[in-house]
Coordinates of C-alpha atoms in Angstrom, one line a residue:
M1 CA 31.9 9.1 -13.6
S2 CA 32.0 11.5 -10.7
R3 CA 32.7 15.2 -11.2
P4 CA 35.5 17.2 -9.6
R5 CA 34.7 18.1 -6.0
K6 CA 32.9 21.4 -5.6
T7 CA 34.4 24.4 -3.9
P8 CA 32.4 27.3 -2.3
E9 CA 33.1 29.4 -5.4
T10 CA 31.7 26.7 -7.8
L11 CA 28.5 26.2 -5.9
R12 CA 25.4 27.1 -8.0
S13 CA 24.2 29.4 -5.2
F14 CA 27.4 31.5 -5.5
R15 CA 25.8 33.3 -8.4
W16 CA 23.1 34.6 -6.0
F17 CA 25.2 35.2 -2.9
G18 CA 28.9 35.3 -3.7
T19 CA 29.4 38.1 -6.2
S20 CA 30.0 41.8 -5.5
D21 CA 27.1 43.4 -7.4
L22 CA 23.8 45.0 -6.7
R23 CA 21.7 41.8 -7.1
S24 CA 23.9 39.8 -4.6
F25 CA 23.7 42.7 -2.2
G26 CA 19.9 42.3 -2.4
H27 CA 20.0 38.5 -1.9
R28 CA 22.3 38.7 1.1
S29 CA 20.4 41.6 2.7
R30 CA 17.0 39.7 2.4
T31 CA 18.5 36.6 3.9
L32 CA 19.7 38.8 6.8
Q33 CA 16.2 40.1 6.9
M34 CA 15.0 36.5 7.8
G35 CA 17.3 36.5 10.8
F36 CA 20.2 34.6 9.4
S37 CA 23.8 35.8 9.7
H38 CA 26.4 35.8 6.9
E39 CA 28.2 32.9 8.6
E40 CA 25.1 30.7 8.4
F41 CA 24.7 30.9 4.6
M42 CA 27.7 32.3 2.9
G43 CA 29.9 29.7 1.1
K44 CA 27.6 26.8 2.2
P45 CA 25.5 24.5 0.0
V46 CA 22.0 25.7 -0.1
I47 CA 19.7 22.7 0.3
G48 CA 16.1 22.9 -0.8
V49 CA 13.7 20.8 1.3
V50 CA 10.9 20.2 -1.2
N51 CA 7.9 19.2 1.0
T52 CA 4.5 17.8 0.1
W53 CA 3.2 18.1 3.6
S54 CA -0.5 19.1 3.8
E55 CA -3.3 19.0 6.3
V56 CA -5.5 17.4 3.6
N57 CA -3.1 14.5 3.0
P58 CA -3.1 12.0 5.9
C59 CA -0.2 10.0 4.2
H60 CA 2.0 13.1 4.7
T61 CA 0.8 14.4 8.0
H62 CA 4.3 13.8 9.5
L63 CA 6.3 15.4 6.8
R64 CA 6.3 18.8 8.5
D65 CA 8.3 17.1 11.4
R66 CA 10.4 15.2 8.9
A67 CA 11.4 18.4 7.2
E68 CA 12.7 19.7 10.6
A69 CA 14.8 16.5 11.0
V70 CA 16.2 17.0 7.5
K71 CA 17.0 20.7 8.2
R72 CA 18.7 20.1 11.6
A73 CA 21.0 17.5 9.9
V74 CA 21.7 19.9 7.0
W75 CA 22.8 22.6 9.5
A76 CA 25.0 20.1 11.3
A77 CA 26.6 19.0 8.1
G78 CA 27.5 22.6 7.1
G79 CA 24.7 23.3 4.7
F80 CA 22.0 26.0 4.6
P81 CA 18.5 24.4 4.4
V82 CA 15.4 26.2 3.0
E83 CA 12.0 24.5 2.9
I84 CA 9.9 24.9 -0.2
P85 CA 6.2 23.7 -0.1
V86 CA 4.8 22.2 -3.3
M87 CA 1.4 20.6 -4.1
S88 CA 0.6 17.5 -2.0
V89 CA -1.4 15.5 -4.5
S90 CA -3.6 13.9 -1.8
E91 CA -4.8 10.5 -3.0
Q92 CA -7.8 10.5 -0.6
Y93 CA -9.4 13.8 -1.4
Q94 CA -8.1 15.3 -4.6
K95 CA -10.6 14.9 -7.5
P96 CA -11.2 13.7 -10.1
T97 CA -7.9 12.0 -9.6
T98 CA -4.4 12.9 -8.4
M99 CA -3.1 11.5 -11.7
L100 CA -4.4 14.6 -13.4
Y101 CA -2.0 16.6 -11.2
R102 CA 1.1 14.4 -11.3
N103 CA 2.6 16.4 -14.1
F104 CA 1.6 19.6 -12.3
L105 CA 3.7 18.6 -9.3
A106 CA 6.6 17.5 -11.5
M107 CA 6.6 20.9 -13.2
E108 CA 6.3 22.7 -10.0
T109 CA 9.2 20.7 -8.5
E110 CA 11.4 21.3 -11.5
E111 CA 10.7 25.1 -11.7
S112 CA 11.0 25.5 -7.9
I113 CA 14.5 24.0 -8.0
R114 CA 15.7 25.8 -11.1
S115 CA 14.4 29.2 -10.2
H116 CA 15.9 29.3 -6.6
P117 CA 19.5 29.5 -5.4
L118 CA 19.7 25.8 -4.6
D119 CA 22.7 23.5 -4.8
G120 CA 21.0 20.2 -3.8
V121 CA 17.5 19.0 -2.9
V122 CA 15.8 16.7 -0.4
L123 CA 12.4 15.5 -1.7
L124 CA 9.7 14.6 0.9
G125 CA 6.9 12.5 -0.5
G126 CA 5.4 9.0 -0.7
C127 CA 1.6 9.1 -1.4
D128 CA 1.1 7.5 -4.9
K129 CA 1.8 10.3 -7.4
S130 CA 4.1 12.3 -5.3
T131 CA 7.0 10.0 -5.6
P132 CA 7.2 9.9 -9.4
A133 CA 6.3 13.6 -9.7
L134 CA 9.0 14.7 -7.4
I135 CA 11.6 12.5 -9.0
M136 CA 10.6 13.5 -12.5
G137 CA 10.9 17.2 -11.7
A138 CA 14.1 16.9 -9.8
C139 CA 15.6 14.7 -12.5
S140 CA 14.8 17.3 -15.1
A141 CA 16.3 20.1 -12.9
G142 CA 19.5 18.0 -12.7
L143 CA 20.8 19.0 -9.3
P144 CA 22.0 16.4 -6.7
F145 CA 18.9 15.2 -4.9
I146 CA 17.9 12.5 -2.4
F147 CA 14.3 11.2 -1.8
V148 CA 12.8 10.7 1.7
P149 CA 9.9 8.3 1.5
A150 CA 6.9 9.0 3.7
G151 CA 6.7 5.4 4.7
P152 CA 3.8 3.1 5.2
M153 CA 1.2 3.4 8.1
L154 CA 0.9 0.8 10.8
R155 CA -1.1 -2.4 10.2
G156 CA -4.9 -2.1 10.4
N157 CA -6.9 -4.0 12.9
W158 CA -10.6 -4.8 13.3
A159 CA -12.4 -7.5 15.2
G160 CA -9.2 -9.4 15.7
K161 CA -8.3 -9.4 12.1
V162 CA -5.3 -7.6 10.5
L163 CA -6.5 -5.2 7.8
G164 CA -4.7 -3.8 4.8
S165 CA -5.7 -0.4 3.5
G166 CA -7.4 -0.6 0.1
A167 CA -7.3 -4.3 -0.5
D168 CA -9.5 -5.1 2.5
V169 CA -11.8 -2.2 1.8
W170 CA -12.7 -3.7 -1.6
K171 CA -12.9 -7.2 -0.1
Y172 CA -15.3 -6.3 2.8
W173 CA -17.3 -3.9 0.6
A174 CA -18.1 -6.8 -1.7
E175 CA -19.2 -8.8 1.4
K176 CA -21.3 -5.9 2.6
Q177 CA -23.0 -5.7 -0.8
A178 CA -23.6 -9.4 -0.7
G179 CA -25.2 -9.1 2.7
N180 CA -22.5 -10.8 4.7
I181 CA -21.3 -7.6 6.6
T182 CA -23.6 -5.4 8.6
E183 CA -23.7 -1.6 8.5
A184 CA -22.4 -1.5 12.1
Q185 CA -19.5 -3.8 11.3
W186 CA -18.6 -1.7 8.3
H187 CA -18.7 1.4 10.4
D188 CA -16.5 -0.1 13.1
M189 CA -13.9 -1.0 10.4
E190 CA -13.5 2.7 9.6
S191 CA -11.7 3.4 12.9
G192 CA -9.3 0.4 12.6
I193 CA -8.1 0.3 9.0
A194 CA -5.9 3.4 9.1
R195 CA -4.2 3.7 12.5
S196 CA -1.4 6.1 11.9
Y197 CA 0.0 8.7 9.5
G198 CA 1.8 7.2 6.5
T199 CA 0.9 5.6 3.1
C200 CA -1.1 2.5 2.4
M201 CA 0.6 -0.4 4.1
V202 CA 0.0 -3.0 1.3
M203 CA 2.2 -3.3 -1.8
G204 CA 0.0 -0.7 -3.5
T205 CA 1.2 2.2 -5.7
A206 CA 2.7 4.2 -2.8
A207 CA 4.8 1.2 -1.5
T208 CA 5.7 0.2 -5.1
M209 CA 6.9 3.6 -6.0
M210 CA 8.9 4.1 -2.8
S211 CA 10.5 0.7 -3.4
H212 CA 11.3 1.8 -6.9
A213 CA 12.9 5.0 -5.6
E214 CA 15.1 2.9 -3.4
V215 CA 16.2 0.4 -5.9
L216 CA 16.9 3.2 -8.4
G217 CA 19.4 4.4 -5.9
L218 CA 17.6 7.6 -5.0
T219 CA 17.1 6.9 -1.2
L220 CA 19.3 5.8 1.6
P221 CA 19.4 1.9 1.9
G222 CA 16.3 0.5 3.7
A223 CA 14.4 3.8 3.6
S224 CA 11.4 2.8 1.6
A225 CA 9.8 0.3 4.1
I226 CA 10.3 2.1 7.4
P227 CA 6.9 2.6 9.0
A228 CA 6.1 6.3 9.1
A229 CA 5.4 6.1 12.9
D230 CA 8.6 4.2 13.7
S231 CA 11.4 6.3 15.4
A232 CA 13.7 5.0 12.7
H233 CA 11.9 7.2 10.2
P234 CA 13.0 10.6 11.5
R235 CA 16.5 9.2 11.9
M236 CA 16.4 8.2 8.3
A237 CA 15.2 11.7 7.3
A238 CA 18.1 13.3 9.3
A239 CA 20.6 10.9 7.7
A240 CA 19.3 12.1 4.3
G241 CA 19.8 15.7 5.3
K242 CA 23.4 14.9 6.2
R243 CA 24.0 13.0 3.0
I244 CA 22.7 15.6 0.6
V245 CA 25.3 18.1 1.8
E246 CA 28.0 15.5 0.9
M247 CA 26.4 14.8 -2.4
V248 CA 26.6 18.5 -3.4
W249 CA 30.3 18.7 -2.6
E250 CA 30.8 15.4 -4.6
D251 CA 28.5 16.8 -7.4
L252 CA 26.7 13.5 -7.5
T253 CA 23.9 14.3 -9.9
P254 CA 21.0 12.2 -11.0
D255 CA 22.5 11.4 -14.4
Q256 CA 25.2 9.4 -12.7
I257 CA 22.5 7.3 -10.9
L258 CA 19.6 6.9 -13.3
T259 CA 20.9 4.6 -16.0
R260 CA 19.4 1.7 -18.0
E261 CA 20.9 -0.7 -15.4
S262 CA 19.1 1.1 -12.5
F263 CA 15.8 1.0 -14.3
E264 CA 16.2 -2.7 -15.1
N265 CA 16.8 -3.2 -11.4
A266 CA 13.5 -1.5 -10.8
L267 CA 11.8 -3.8 -13.3
T268 CA 13.2 -6.8 -11.4
V269 CA 12.0 -5.5 -8.1
H270 CA 8.6 -4.6 -9.5
M271 CA 8.0 -8.2 -10.6
A272 CA 9.3 -9.7 -7.3
V273 CA 6.9 -7.6 -5.3
A274 CA 4.0 -8.0 -7.7
G275 CA 3.9 -4.2 -7.8
S276 CA 1.1 -1.8 -8.7
T277 CA 0.1 -1.6 -12.3
N278 CA 0.3 2.2 -11.9
A279 CA 4.1 1.9 -11.7
I280 CA 4.3 1.1 -15.4
I281 CA 3.0 4.5 -16.3
H282 CA 5.2 6.3 -13.7
L283 CA 8.4 4.3 -14.3
V284 CA 8.1 4.9 -18.1
A285 CA 7.7 8.7 -17.4
M286 CA 10.6 8.8 -15.0
A287 CA 12.9 6.9 -17.4
G288 CA 11.9 9.4 -20.1
R289 CA 13.1 12.3 -18.0
A290 CA 16.4 10.4 -17.4
G291 CA 16.9 9.7 -21.1
V292 CA 16.4 6.0 -20.7
P293 CA 14.1 4.3 -23.3
L294 CA 11.5 2.2 -21.4
T295 CA 8.2 0.7 -22.6
P296 CA 5.5 -1.5 -21.2
D297 CA 7.1 -4.3 -23.3
D298 CA 10.1 -4.1 -21.0
F299 CA 7.8 -4.8 -18.0
D300 CA 6.3 -7.8 -19.8
A301 CA 9.7 -9.2 -20.7
F302 CA 10.9 -9.0 -17.0
S303 CA 7.6 -10.5 -15.8
R304 CA 8.3 -13.7 -17.7
K305 CA 11.6 -14.3 -15.8
I306 CA 11.2 -12.9 -12.3
P307 CA 8.8 -14.7 -9.9
V308 CA 6.9 -13.1 -7.1
I309 CA 8.9 -13.5 -3.9
A310 CA 7.5 -10.8 -1.6
N311 CA 4.5 -12.3 0.3
L312 CA 2.6 -9.0 0.5
R313 CA -1.0 -8.0 0.0
P314 CA -2.8 -7.7 -2.3
S315 CA -1.0 -10.7 -4.0
G316 CA 0.2 -12.3 -0.7
D317 CA -0.5 -12.5 3.0
F318 CA 1.6 -9.8 4.8
L319 CA 1.8 -6.0 5.1
M320 CA 4.6 -3.5 4.7
E321 CA 5.3 -3.4 8.5
D322 CA 6.0 -7.1 8.3
F323 CA 8.2 -6.5 5.2
F324 CA 10.2 -3.9 7.2
Y325 CA 10.7 -6.4 10.1
A326 CA 11.7 -9.1 7.6
G327 CA 14.6 -6.9 6.4
G328 CA 12.9 -4.4 4.0
L329 CA 14.0 -3.8 0.5
P330 CA 17.7 -4.5 1.1
A331 CA 16.7 -8.1 2.1
L332 CA 14.6 -8.4 -1.0
L333 CA 17.6 -7.3 -3.1
K334 CA 19.7 -9.9 -1.4
Q335 CA 17.3 -12.6 -2.5
L336 CA 17.4 -11.1 -6.0
E337 CA 21.1 -10.5 -6.2
S338 CA 21.7 -12.9 -9.1
K339 CA 19.1 -11.0 -11.2
L340 CA 20.4 -7.4 -10.5
H341 CA 23.0 -5.0 -11.9
T342 CA 24.8 -4.7 -8.6
G343 CA 27.2 -2.1 -9.9
A344 CA 24.5 0.5 -10.3
M345 CA 25.3 3.7 -8.4
T346 CA 23.2 5.0 -5.5
V347 CA 23.0 8.3 -3.5
T348 CA 25.4 6.8 -1.0
G349 CA 28.1 7.3 -3.6
K350 CA 28.5 3.5 -3.6
P351 CA 27.1 0.8 -5.8
L352 CA 24.0 -1.3 -4.9
A353 CA 26.4 -4.3 -4.2
E354 CA 27.4 -2.6 -0.9
T355 CA 23.7 -2.3 0.2
I356 CA 23.2 -6.0 -0.6
A357 CA 26.4 -7.1 1.3
L358 CA 25.1 -5.6 4.5
A359 CA 21.5 -6.9 4.2
Q360 CA 19.9 -9.8 6.1
V361 CA 16.6 -11.7 5.6
Y362 CA 15.0 -12.1 9.0
D363 CA 11.8 -13.8 7.8
D364 CA 12.0 -15.9 4.6
N365 CA 8.2 -16.4 4.6
V366 CA 7.7 -12.7 4.0
I367 CA 10.7 -12.3 1.7
R368 CA 11.0 -15.7 0.0
P369 CA 14.1 -17.1 -1.8
L370 CA 13.9 -17.4 -5.6
D371 CA 13.4 -21.2 -5.4
R372 CA 10.4 -20.8 -3.1
P373 CA 8.3 -18.0 -4.7
I374 CA 4.8 -16.9 -3.7
S375 CA 3.8 -17.3 -7.3
T376 CA 5.4 -18.2 -10.5
A377 CA 2.5 -16.5 -12.3
N378 CA 3.5 -13.4 -14.0
G379 CA 3.3 -10.4 -11.7
L380 CA 2.3 -8.3 -14.7
A381 CA 1.3 -8.9 -18.3
V382 CA 1.0 -6.5 -21.3
L383 CA -1.6 -7.6 -23.7
K384 CA -2.1 -6.4 -27.3
G385 CA -4.6 -6.9 -30.1
N386 CA -7.3 -5.2 -32.1
L387 CA -8.9 -3.9 -28.9
A388 CA -5.6 -2.4 -27.6
P389 CA -3.1 -1.9 -30.5
D390 CA -0.6 0.0 -28.2
G391 CA -1.2 -2.4 -25.3
C392 CA -3.0 -2.8 -22.0
V393 CA -2.0 -4.1 -18.6
M394 CA -3.1 -6.8 -16.2
K395 CA -1.8 -8.3 -12.9
P396 CA -2.3 -12.1 -13.4
S397 CA -1.2 -12.9 -9.9
A398 CA -4.2 -11.0 -8.5
A399 CA -6.8 -12.6 -10.7
E400 CA -8.7 -15.9 -10.5
P401 CA -6.8 -18.4 -12.7
H402 CA -9.8 -19.4 -14.8
L403 CA -10.1 -15.9 -16.1
L404 CA -6.6 -15.8 -17.6
K405 CA -8.0 -17.3 -20.8
H406 CA -11.6 -16.3 -21.4
S407 CA -14.1 -15.3 -24.1
G408 CA -17.4 -13.8 -23.3
P409 CA -20.0 -11.2 -24.3
A410 CA -19.2 -7.6 -23.5
L411 CA -21.3 -5.6 -21.1
V412 CA -20.4 -2.0 -22.1
F413 CA -20.7 1.3 -20.2
E414 CA -19.9 4.7 -21.7
D415 CA -19.3 6.3 -18.4
Y416 CA -18.8 5.6 -14.7
D417 CA -22.2 6.7 -13.5
A418 CA -24.0 4.4 -16.0
M419 CA -21.8 1.6 -14.8
M420 CA -22.6 2.2 -11.1
R421 CA -26.4 2.4 -11.8
A422 CA -26.2 -1.0 -13.6
V423 CA -24.1 -2.9 -11.1
N424 CA -26.5 -2.0 -8.3
D425 CA -29.5 -3.2 -10.4
E426 CA -30.3 -6.7 -9.2
D427 CA -32.2 -7.3 -12.4
L428 CA -29.2 -6.6 -14.6
D429 CA -28.8 -9.1 -17.5
V430 CA -25.3 -10.3 -16.5
T431 CA -23.6 -13.6 -16.0
P432 CA -20.1 -14.5 -14.6
D433 CA -19.0 -15.0 -18.2
H434 CA -19.7 -11.4 -19.2
V435 CA -16.8 -9.1 -19.8
M436 CA -17.4 -5.7 -18.3
V437 CA -16.1 -2.8 -20.4
L438 CA -15.8 0.8 -19.2
K439 CA -14.9 3.6 -21.7
N440 CA -13.8 7.2 -21.5
C441 CA -11.6 7.0 -18.4
G442 CA -8.2 7.5 -20.0
P443 CA -5.6 10.3 -19.8
V444 CA -7.9 12.7 -21.7
G445 CA -11.3 11.1 -21.3
G446 CA -11.2 10.7 -17.5
P447 CA -9.7 13.2 -17.3
G448 CA -6.4 12.0 -15.9
M449 CA -7.1 8.2 -15.8
P450 CA -9.0 7.9 -12.5
E451 CA -8.7 4.7 -10.6
W452 CA -12.0 3.3 -11.8
G453 CA -10.6 0.2 -13.4
M454 CA -11.5 -2.3 -10.6
L455 CA -15.1 -2.2 -11.8
P456 CA -17.4 -3.5 -9.0
I457 CA -18.9 -7.0 -9.4
P458 CA -22.7 -6.6 -10.1
K459 CA -24.7 -7.0 -6.9
K460 CA -26.7 -9.8 -8.5
L461 CA -23.5 -11.8 -9.0
L462 CA -22.1 -11.0 -5.6
K463 CA -25.1 -12.6 -4.0
Q464 CA -24.4 -15.7 -6.1
G465 CA -20.9 -15.9 -4.6
V466 CA -19.0 -14.5 -7.6
R467 CA -16.0 -12.5 -6.5
D468 CA -14.1 -12.0 -9.8
M469 CA -14.9 -11.5 -13.4
L470 CA -13.1 -10.1 -16.5
R471 CA -13.2 -6.3 -16.5
I472 CA -11.6 -4.0 -19.2
S473 CA -11.1 -0.2 -19.2
D474 CA -8.8 2.6 -20.3
A475 CA -8.7 3.7 -16.6
R476 CA -6.2 2.8 -13.9
M477 CA -6.9 1.0 -10.7
S478 CA -5.5 1.4 -7.2
G479 CA -2.4 -0.5 -6.5
T480 CA -4.2 -2.0 -3.5
S481 CA -6.9 -3.5 -5.8
Y482 CA -7.1 -7.0 -7.2
G483 CA -9.0 -9.1 -9.6
A484 CA -9.1 -9.9 -13.4
C485 CA -8.9 -6.2 -14.3
I486 CA -7.4 -5.2 -17.7
L487 CA -6.3 -1.5 -17.6
H488 CA -4.6 1.3 -19.5
V489 CA -6.1 0.3 -22.8
A490 CA -4.2 2.4 -25.4
P491 CA -5.1 4.3 -27.3
E492 CA -8.0 5.3 -25.1
A493 CA -11.6 5.4 -26.2
Y494 CA -12.0 9.2 -25.9
I495 CA -9.5 9.8 -28.8
K496 CA -11.3 7.1 -30.8
G497 CA -9.2 4.1 -29.9
P498 CA -10.8 0.7 -30.8
L499 CA -12.2 0.4 -27.3
A500 CA -14.7 3.1 -28.3
A501 CA -16.2 0.8 -30.9
V502 CA -17.1 -2.1 -28.5
R503 CA -20.8 -2.6 -27.9
T504 CA -22.8 -4.8 -25.5
G505 CA -22.9 -8.4 -26.9
D506 CA -19.6 -8.2 -28.8
I507 CA -17.4 -11.2 -28.0
V508 CA -14.2 -10.2 -26.2
S509 CA -11.4 -12.7 -25.9
V510 CA -8.4 -12.6 -23.6
D511 CA -5.4 -15.0 -23.4
V512 CA -2.9 -13.9 -20.9
E513 CA -0.3 -16.5 -21.7
A514 CA -0.5 -15.5 -25.4
R515 CA -0.6 -11.8 -24.3
S516 CA -3.6 -11.2 -26.6
I517 CA -6.8 -9.3 -26.3
S518 CA -9.4 -8.9 -29.1
V519 CA -12.9 -8.2 -30.0
N520 CA -14.6 -10.2 -32.7
L521 CA -14.9 -7.3 -35.1
S522 CA -13.1 -6.7 -38.4
D523 CA -11.0 -3.7 -38.9
A524 CA -13.6 -2.3 -41.3
E525 CA -16.4 -2.7 -38.7
I526 CA -14.3 -1.0 -36.0
A527 CA -13.5 1.9 -38.4
A528 CA -17.2 2.2 -39.4
R529 CA -18.3 2.3 -35.8
L530 CA -15.7 4.8 -34.8
A531 CA -16.7 7.1 -37.6
T532 CA -20.2 7.5 -36.1
W533 CA -19.1 7.5 -32.4
T534 CA -19.0 10.8 -30.5
P535 CA -17.0 11.1 -27.3
P536 CA -18.4 12.9 -24.2
N537 CA -17.6 16.6 -23.7
R538 CA -14.2 17.1 -22.2
D539 CA -13.6 20.6 -23.6
Y540 CA -12.1 22.5 -20.6
P541 CA -12.3 26.2 -21.2
R542 CA -9.3 27.1 -19.1
G543 CA -6.8 26.1 -16.5
W544 CA -4.8 22.9 -15.9
G545 CA -7.5 20.7 -17.4
R546 CA -7.2 22.4 -20.8
M547 CA -3.4 22.2 -20.7
S548 CA -3.4 18.5 -19.8
A549 CA -5.9 17.6 -22.5
A550 CA -3.8 19.4 -25.1
H551 CA -0.4 17.8 -24.1
I552 CA -0.8 14.6 -22.2
R553 CA 0.5 11.4 -23.8
Q554 CA -1.1 8.0 -23.7
A555 CA -0.7 5.4 -21.0
D556 CA 1.9 3.4 -22.9
K557 CA 4.1 6.5 -23.2
G558 CA 3.9 7.3 -19.5
C559 CA 1.3 10.1 -19.6
D560 CA 4.0 12.8 -19.4
F561 CA 3.3 16.0 -21.3
D562 CA 4.8 16.1 -24.8
Y563 CA 6.9 19.2 -24.0
L564 CA 8.2 17.9 -20.7
E565 CA 9.6 14.6 -22.0
G566 CA 13.2 14.1 -22.6
T567 CA 16.5 15.5 -21.3
A568 CA 16.7 18.9 -23.1
K569 CA 18.3 21.2 -20.6
V570 CA 16.9 24.6 -19.7
S571 CA 19.5 27.4 -19.3
E572 CA 20.3 28.6 -15.8
P573 CA 18.2 31.7 -14.9
E574 CA 19.5 35.1 -15.6
I575 CA 20.4 37.1 -12.5
H576 CA 20.3 40.8 -13.1

């Protein structure tokens, strides 16, 4: 239910600027100090433009310009925009993993919003962890907000072939390791695979999370698939700037948008696009901030009834630019209409049904109808058993079918470096039936669950023509990855989950249809092995690493911090 329409005196920023006291005098005088007149900010909604632009994040190179587009529209709509920089969480360069810093950005976003004289917020992001982090923080802050997705980069191109970031990197690296791609060809590919600013242009984590932001109702219709380099993108950013001013006056807060129904819509879209496995962790965390109970089991339940209809890499043929030309997310929603809660509210102030009514599908090979799916195989499966009591995750549609029910001897690695030494050893004792197991890559043990879960196929097997095998870890993998990779094993090895007990030679069994995963050990044997097992040193003496290790939750709980979960409200800051 909408709130009463705001007046200038009921704006949150009025506490900073509108009263006749010493503090307000200081706030007004310092705003004048920046060159603004009273007429430009008094009685107007103050709009925070929370920007993850950075020169070390190629996905967000254009967000400085997009912030200007947002601000000019805020001015035109009668608001007062203020840009606030926050951590960029650069997927390409930040180590050991941006996942370690997702909660950092969420906390920074929340505190930046709460501690400043803001009435509404525009969030600029898109690279993998930035979307969930910004939304988590803004949701907890509770002010009206709208998300501006960074958008995908243009299609890659090399030697007359269309390339997709990530997915084709793994594909051609395997061919190089097998001796089928030369060093010169590999070098040439570097200049053709990422041709513009913007996020990965396959249905990886970035595209998945931007799609989730849209179906949750947090972006303008069609915003999530606009290529970053398309002129429609700055126009969308400006439209978001105009809309946030209206949202403030309407008092359209996130609790009116983020409901159980909207999250179920996100689950439906996730399965239809065969979205990134990473989205499970992020969507669970986002739902927790909105007070909506969500678990990996919900993902599994939806995967059983929603087919894959978006023909997008890594599970299909096309790229995000093609998806945009085919009609983008609104077109996908039109195909899914019978499966959606179309009454769910959006930032437009109108229900999802109105977006769907205006949508058109321009290419039904890219965005298929429900009766002609890309795959009826589950887009995602949550497995449980004595190896993963709290669950683990797999994307069956990206795996070779013969591996969906498999038993084989474990080939176990205690850390990433040991694994890499082994896979490059052409004398490694390994067969295609082996099950590779990597430990100590979880939320605490990684730290931060690095994207190490797409374990490379041993070079010995690559040269034999093997391109997929069963691989298990407590890590994540890039949403652009593929293969029979089982991820997010919970509880993780580092905190003495059963994965820590597995040794080379143990028989591991997986049955995706039965949703089971097990190791042929008794509970007593697992307990005895764990009693003598010592995890590697992860004792951070200070800083964010120490804070994360002390408070991060396991993958099945969304990896939020224990004290950041939930909807408990923080009081408005004192102004004295």
